[in-house]
Coordinates of C-alpha atoms in Angstrom, one line a residue:
M10 CA 85.1 49.0 -90.8
D11 CA 82.1 50.7 -89.1
S12 CA 83.4 54.1 -88.1
S13 CA 80.3 54.7 -86.0
T14 CA 81.6 52.3 -83.5
T15 CA 84.2 54.6 -81.9
A16 CA 83.8 55.4 -78.2
V17 CA 81.7 52.3 -77.5
P18 CA 79.9 52.4 -74.2
V19 CA 79.9 49.4 -71.9
M20 CA 76.3 48.2 -71.3
M21 CA 74.9 45.3 -69.4
N22 CA 72.0 43.2 -70.6
S23 CA 69.9 41.9 -67.7
S24 CA 69.0 38.8 -69.6
S25 CA 72.6 37.7 -69.7
S26 CA 74.6 35.9 -66.9
S27 CA 77.2 38.5 -66.0
S28 CA 79.3 36.1 -63.9
S29 CA 79.6 33.5 -66.7
I30 CA 80.3 36.1 -69.4
D31 CA 82.8 38.2 -67.5
E32 CA 84.8 35.4 -65.9
V33 CA 87.0 35.4 -69.0
F34 CA 88.6 38.5 -67.7
N35 CA 89.8 36.7 -64.6
C36 CA 92.1 33.7 -64.2
G37 CA 90.3 30.5 -65.1
K38 CA 89.6 27.3 -63.2
Y39 CA 93.0 25.7 -63.8
S40 CA 96.2 26.3 -62.0
A41 CA 98.9 27.0 -64.7
N42 CA 102.3 25.3 -64.7
L43 CA 105.3 26.9 -66.2
N44 CA 108.2 25.0 -67.8
L45 CA 111.3 26.8 -68.9
V46 CA 113.0 25.0 -71.8
K47 CA 116.5 25.9 -72.6
V48 CA 118.4 25.2 -75.8
D49 CA 120.9 22.4 -76.0
S50 CA 121.7 19.7 -78.6
S51 CA 118.4 17.9 -78.2
D52 CA 116.1 20.8 -77.4
P53 CA 114.2 23.4 -79.4
P54 CA 115.7 25.9 -81.8
R55 CA 115.0 28.8 -79.3
P56 CA 114.4 28.9 -75.5
L57 CA 110.7 28.4 -74.6
L58 CA 108.3 29.3 -71.8
I59 CA 105.6 26.7 -71.8
W60 CA 102.4 27.3 -69.8
S61 CA 100.0 24.4 -69.3
P62 CA 96.9 23.7 -67.2
A63 CA 97.7 21.6 -64.1
A64 CA 94.9 19.1 -64.8
A65 CA 94.5 16.0 -67.0
G66 CA 93.1 16.6 -70.4
E67 CA 93.7 17.5 -74.0
F68 CA 94.1 21.3 -74.7
P69 CA 94.6 23.5 -77.7
V70 CA 98.1 25.0 -78.2
V71 CA 98.7 28.8 -78.6
I72 CA 102.1 30.0 -80.0
F73 CA 102.7 33.5 -78.6
L74 CA 105.4 35.7 -80.2
H75 CA 106.9 38.6 -78.3
G76 CA 107.3 42.2 -79.4
Y77 CA 110.4 43.8 -80.8
L78 CA 113.4 43.5 -78.5
L79 CA 111.2 42.4 -75.6
Q80 CA 111.6 39.3 -73.4
N81 CA 109.0 36.5 -73.5
S82 CA 109.1 36.6 -69.7
F83 CA 107.5 40.1 -69.8
Y84 CA 104.2 38.5 -70.8
T85 CA 104.0 36.1 -67.8
Q86 CA 100.8 37.4 -66.3
L87 CA 99.0 37.5 -69.7
L88 CA 100.1 34.0 -70.7
R89 CA 99.2 32.5 -67.3
H90 CA 95.8 34.1 -67.6
I91 CA 95.2 32.4 -71.0
S92 CA 96.6 29.0 -69.9
S93 CA 94.4 29.0 -66.8
H94 CA 91.3 28.8 -69.1
G95 CA 92.5 25.5 -70.6
F96 CA 95.2 26.2 -73.2
V97 CA 98.8 25.2 -73.6
V98 CA 100.7 28.4 -74.3
V99 CA 104.2 28.3 -75.9
A100 CA 106.2 31.5 -75.9
P101 CA 109.6 31.3 -77.6
Q102 CA 112.4 33.9 -77.1
L103 CA 113.1 34.5 -80.8
Y104 CA 116.2 36.7 -80.4
S105 CA 118.2 38.9 -78.0
V106 CA 119.2 41.5 -80.6
A107 CA 117.6 41.9 -84.0
G108 CA 117.5 44.3 -86.9
P109 CA 114.4 45.3 -88.8
N110 CA 114.2 42.1 -91.0
A111 CA 111.8 39.6 -89.5
N112 CA 112.4 36.7 -91.9
Q113 CA 114.6 34.9 -89.4
D114 CA 111.8 35.3 -86.8
I115 CA 109.4 33.6 -89.3
S116 CA 111.8 30.7 -90.0
A117 CA 112.7 30.2 -86.3
T118 CA 109.0 30.0 -85.4
A119 CA 108.3 27.5 -88.1
E120 CA 111.2 25.4 -86.8
I121 CA 109.8 25.6 -83.3
I122 CA 106.3 24.5 -84.4
E123 CA 107.9 21.5 -86.3
W124 CA 109.9 20.6 -83.1
L125 CA 106.7 20.9 -81.0
S126 CA 104.9 18.4 -83.1
E127 CA 107.3 15.7 -81.9
N128 CA 108.5 16.9 -78.5
L129 CA 105.9 19.1 -76.8
C130 CA 104.4 16.2 -74.8
N131 CA 107.7 15.6 -73.1
Y132 CA 107.6 19.1 -71.5
L133 CA 104.0 19.0 -70.2
P134 CA 102.7 17.6 -66.9
E135 CA 101.6 13.9 -66.8
N136 CA 98.2 13.4 -68.5
V137 CA 98.2 16.8 -70.2
R138 CA 98.0 16.3 -73.9
P139 CA 98.5 19.1 -76.5
N140 CA 96.0 19.2 -79.4
L141 CA 98.1 20.5 -82.2
K142 CA 95.2 20.1 -84.6
K143 CA 93.9 23.2 -82.7
L144 CA 97.1 25.3 -83.2
V145 CA 96.7 29.1 -82.7
L146 CA 99.2 31.6 -84.0
A147 CA 99.4 34.8 -81.9
G148 CA 101.8 37.6 -81.3
H149 CA 102.2 41.2 -80.0
S150 CA 103.7 44.1 -81.9
R151 CA 106.4 42.7 -84.3
G152 CA 105.4 39.3 -83.0
G153 CA 101.9 40.0 -84.3
K154 CA 103.4 40.8 -87.7
V155 CA 105.3 37.5 -87.6
A156 CA 102.2 35.6 -86.7
F157 CA 100.4 37.1 -89.7
A158 CA 103.4 36.3 -92.0
L159 CA 103.4 32.7 -90.8
A160 CA 99.7 32.4 -91.5
L161 CA 100.2 33.8 -95.0
G162 CA 103.1 31.5 -95.7
K163 CA 105.7 34.2 -96.2
S164 CA 109.3 33.1 -96.3
L165 CA 108.2 29.4 -95.8
S166 CA 108.6 26.4 -98.1
S167 CA 105.3 25.0 -96.9
P168 CA 102.5 26.8 -95.0
I169 CA 101.8 26.4 -91.3
K170 CA 98.6 24.6 -90.5
F171 CA 96.7 26.6 -87.9
S172 CA 93.2 27.0 -86.5
A173 CA 93.1 30.7 -85.5
L174 CA 95.2 33.8 -85.8
I175 CA 95.5 36.6 -83.2
G176 CA 97.4 39.9 -83.5
V177 CA 97.8 42.0 -80.4
D178 CA 98.6 45.5 -81.5
P179 CA 100.5 44.2 -84.6
V180 CA 103.0 46.5 -86.3
D181 CA 104.4 46.1 -89.9
G182 CA 107.1 48.8 -89.7
M183 CA 107.7 52.5 -89.2
D184 CA 105.1 53.9 -91.6
K185 CA 103.2 53.2 -94.8
G186 CA 106.0 52.8 -97.4
Q187 CA 108.5 52.0 -94.6
Q188 CA 107.4 48.5 -93.8
T189 CA 110.1 46.2 -92.5
P190 CA 110.8 43.0 -94.5
P191 CA 108.9 40.9 -95.3
A192 CA 106.0 43.4 -95.8
V193 CA 102.7 41.8 -94.7
L194 CA 100.3 44.6 -95.5
T195 CA 99.3 45.2 -99.1
Y196 CA 96.6 47.9 -98.5
A197 CA 94.1 45.9 -100.5
P198 CA 90.9 45.5 -98.3
N199 CA 89.9 42.0 -97.4
S200 CA 92.8 40.5 -99.3
M201 CA 94.3 38.2 -96.7
D202 CA 93.4 34.6 -97.8
L203 CA 93.6 32.5 -94.6
N204 CA 91.4 29.7 -95.9
G205 CA 88.6 30.6 -93.7
A206 CA 90.6 30.7 -90.4
P207 CA 89.2 33.2 -87.8
V208 CA 91.2 36.2 -86.9
L209 CA 91.2 38.5 -83.8
V210 CA 92.9 41.9 -84.0
I211 CA 93.3 43.9 -80.8
G212 CA 94.5 47.5 -80.8
S213 CA 95.6 50.1 -78.3
G214 CA 94.1 53.6 -78.4
L215 CA 97.4 55.2 -77.5
G216 CA 99.7 53.1 -79.7
D217 CA 99.9 55.7 -82.5
V218 CA 100.6 58.6 -80.0
R219 CA 104.2 59.7 -79.4
K220 CA 105.6 59.3 -75.8
N221 CA 108.0 62.2 -76.4
P222 CA 109.5 64.1 -79.4
F223 CA 112.6 61.9 -79.5
F224 CA 110.8 58.6 -80.4
P225 CA 108.2 57.7 -83.0
P226 CA 104.9 56.1 -81.8
C227 CA 105.2 52.4 -81.1
A228 CA 102.3 51.4 -83.3
P229 CA 102.3 54.1 -86.1
R230 CA 99.2 54.8 -88.3
G231 CA 99.5 53.1 -91.7
V232 CA 101.1 50.0 -90.3
N233 CA 99.1 49.2 -87.2
H234 CA 96.1 47.2 -86.0
K235 CA 93.6 49.2 -88.1
D236 CA 95.5 48.3 -91.3
F237 CA 95.8 44.6 -90.4
Y238 CA 92.1 44.3 -89.7
N239 CA 91.2 46.1 -92.9
E240 CA 92.9 43.4 -94.9
C241 CA 91.3 40.5 -93.0
C242 CA 88.6 38.3 -94.6
K243 CA 85.7 37.0 -92.5
P244 CA 85.5 35.7 -89.9
A245 CA 87.4 38.5 -88.2
H246 CA 86.9 40.5 -85.0
Y247 CA 88.4 43.8 -84.0
F248 CA 88.6 45.6 -80.7
V249 CA 90.5 48.8 -79.7
A250 CA 91.0 49.7 -76.1
K251 CA 90.8 53.4 -75.5
D252 CA 93.4 55.1 -73.2
C253 CA 95.6 52.0 -73.3
G254 CA 99.2 51.9 -74.6
H255 CA 101.1 49.6 -76.9
L256 CA 103.0 48.0 -74.0
D257 CA 100.2 47.8 -71.5
V258 CA 99.8 44.1 -72.2
L259 CA 103.1 43.4 -70.3
D260 CA 103.5 42.4 -66.7
D261 CA 103.0 45.0 -64.0
E262 CA 106.7 45.0 -63.4
T263 CA 109.3 44.4 -66.1
R264 CA 112.9 44.4 -64.9
G265 CA 116.4 44.9 -66.4
F266 CA 117.4 47.4 -68.9
R267 CA 114.8 46.3 -71.5
G268 CA 112.2 46.1 -68.8
R269 CA 112.8 49.7 -67.7
A270 CA 112.8 50.9 -71.3
T271 CA 109.2 49.6 -71.7
Y272 CA 108.1 52.5 -69.4
C273 CA 109.9 55.1 -71.5
L274 CA 109.5 54.4 -75.2
C275 CA 105.7 54.1 -75.7
K276 CA 102.7 56.2 -74.6
N277 CA 101.2 54.2 -71.7
G278 CA 97.9 54.2 -69.9
E279 CA 97.5 54.8 -66.2
S280 CA 98.0 51.1 -65.4
R281 CA 98.9 48.0 -67.4
K282 CA 96.4 45.7 -65.6
P283 CA 93.2 46.8 -67.4
M284 CA 94.6 46.3 -70.9
R285 CA 96.2 43.1 -70.0
R286 CA 93.0 41.7 -68.5
F287 CA 91.1 42.8 -71.5
V288 CA 93.5 41.1 -73.9
G289 CA 93.5 37.9 -71.9
G290 CA 89.7 37.9 -71.7
V291 CA 88.9 38.6 -75.3
V292 CA 91.5 36.1 -76.4
V293 CA 89.9 33.4 -74.3
A294 CA 86.4 34.4 -75.5
F295 CA 87.6 34.3 -79.1
L296 CA 89.2 30.9 -78.7
R297 CA 86.2 29.5 -76.9
A298 CA 84.0 30.6 -79.8
Y299 CA 86.0 29.2 -82.6
L300 CA 87.7 26.2 -81.0
E301 CA 85.0 25.1 -78.6
G302 CA 81.8 26.4 -80.1
D303 CA 81.0 28.6 -77.0
E304 CA 80.2 32.0 -78.4
E305 CA 78.5 33.5 -75.3
S306 CA 81.4 35.7 -74.0
L307 CA 82.6 36.9 -77.5
V308 CA 79.0 37.9 -78.5
A309 CA 78.6 39.8 -75.2
I310 CA 81.9 41.7 -75.7
R311 CA 80.9 42.5 -79.3
R312 CA 77.4 43.7 -78.4
G313 CA 78.4 45.8 -75.4
Y314 CA 76.8 44.0 -72.5
A315 CA 79.9 42.5 -71.0
K316 CA 81.5 44.2 -68.0
L317 CA 84.9 45.1 -69.4
P318 CA 88.1 46.2 -67.7
V319 CA 88.6 48.9 -70.4
V320 CA 86.5 51.3 -72.4
L321 CA 86.5 50.3 -76.1
Q322 CA 87.3 52.9 -78.7
A323 CA 86.3 50.7 -81.7
V324 CA 84.5 47.4 -82.2
D325 CA 83.9 45.6 -85.5
S326 CA 83.3 42.1 -86.7
R327 CA 83.0 40.3 -90.0
V328 CA 81.1 37.0 -89.6

């Protein structure tokens, strides 16, 4: 990683079209429909939230995995943002209560993907077709770890076929040497063999900072975004949002006991909106580049002439 990229300034290039580059940070041209799919004898292994564009067409599919002990509904604003740019987004609720072992999360997600291959069309608006040949694995926090584990084929009898991988502030445990099973990180640089699939890793600048003396940081050094990116092979992209917290990707308001806890456990930024908009925008830019061949917005973010909702602490790419 290029350590000289810390505290990256935001600059505009007058030769670039700001409106077309920066629109990824706002909701897209599609209205996004939400379908809540509950579990019964004929339905998926876990409850699902399915976001889809409200327009006829064929769209890539993003599987988004929630963070530890969080609700998939806490990501509504982020997932709506991504879907509005032309993506079907499927967010399972993997568990209500879970211990440190993530093997069941991996197995459950693999079962969900298998179920989607036969059934997803039945839960989408008429004339909306999912393109499962463009399947994206994505997740936040522990969900990011699970997405990487799926991509690497851990705990699976056969690997998941996917087109791109996204880790939003992924976390592999409490500390180096205290990884939760199955351990994903090996601490060997550029060692993750993903058969050439592109990877996006997004980090939070405050994720490794304690909120208070009673709780550890939510994304500790040694098992966080930096370590995941260090092991990625090219093509891979890395962005860290300065002054933003681990849970700042969530909705502006998260309710219930777990929702209230999200304000207390992790060091947060002043507002969730900037980080959430940045994550939504850079995910869309990344997927456009690698699934649609439109690199304009991703290149602008990498080179510092996009108008971003956050200040970047670090930027790096291997292409």
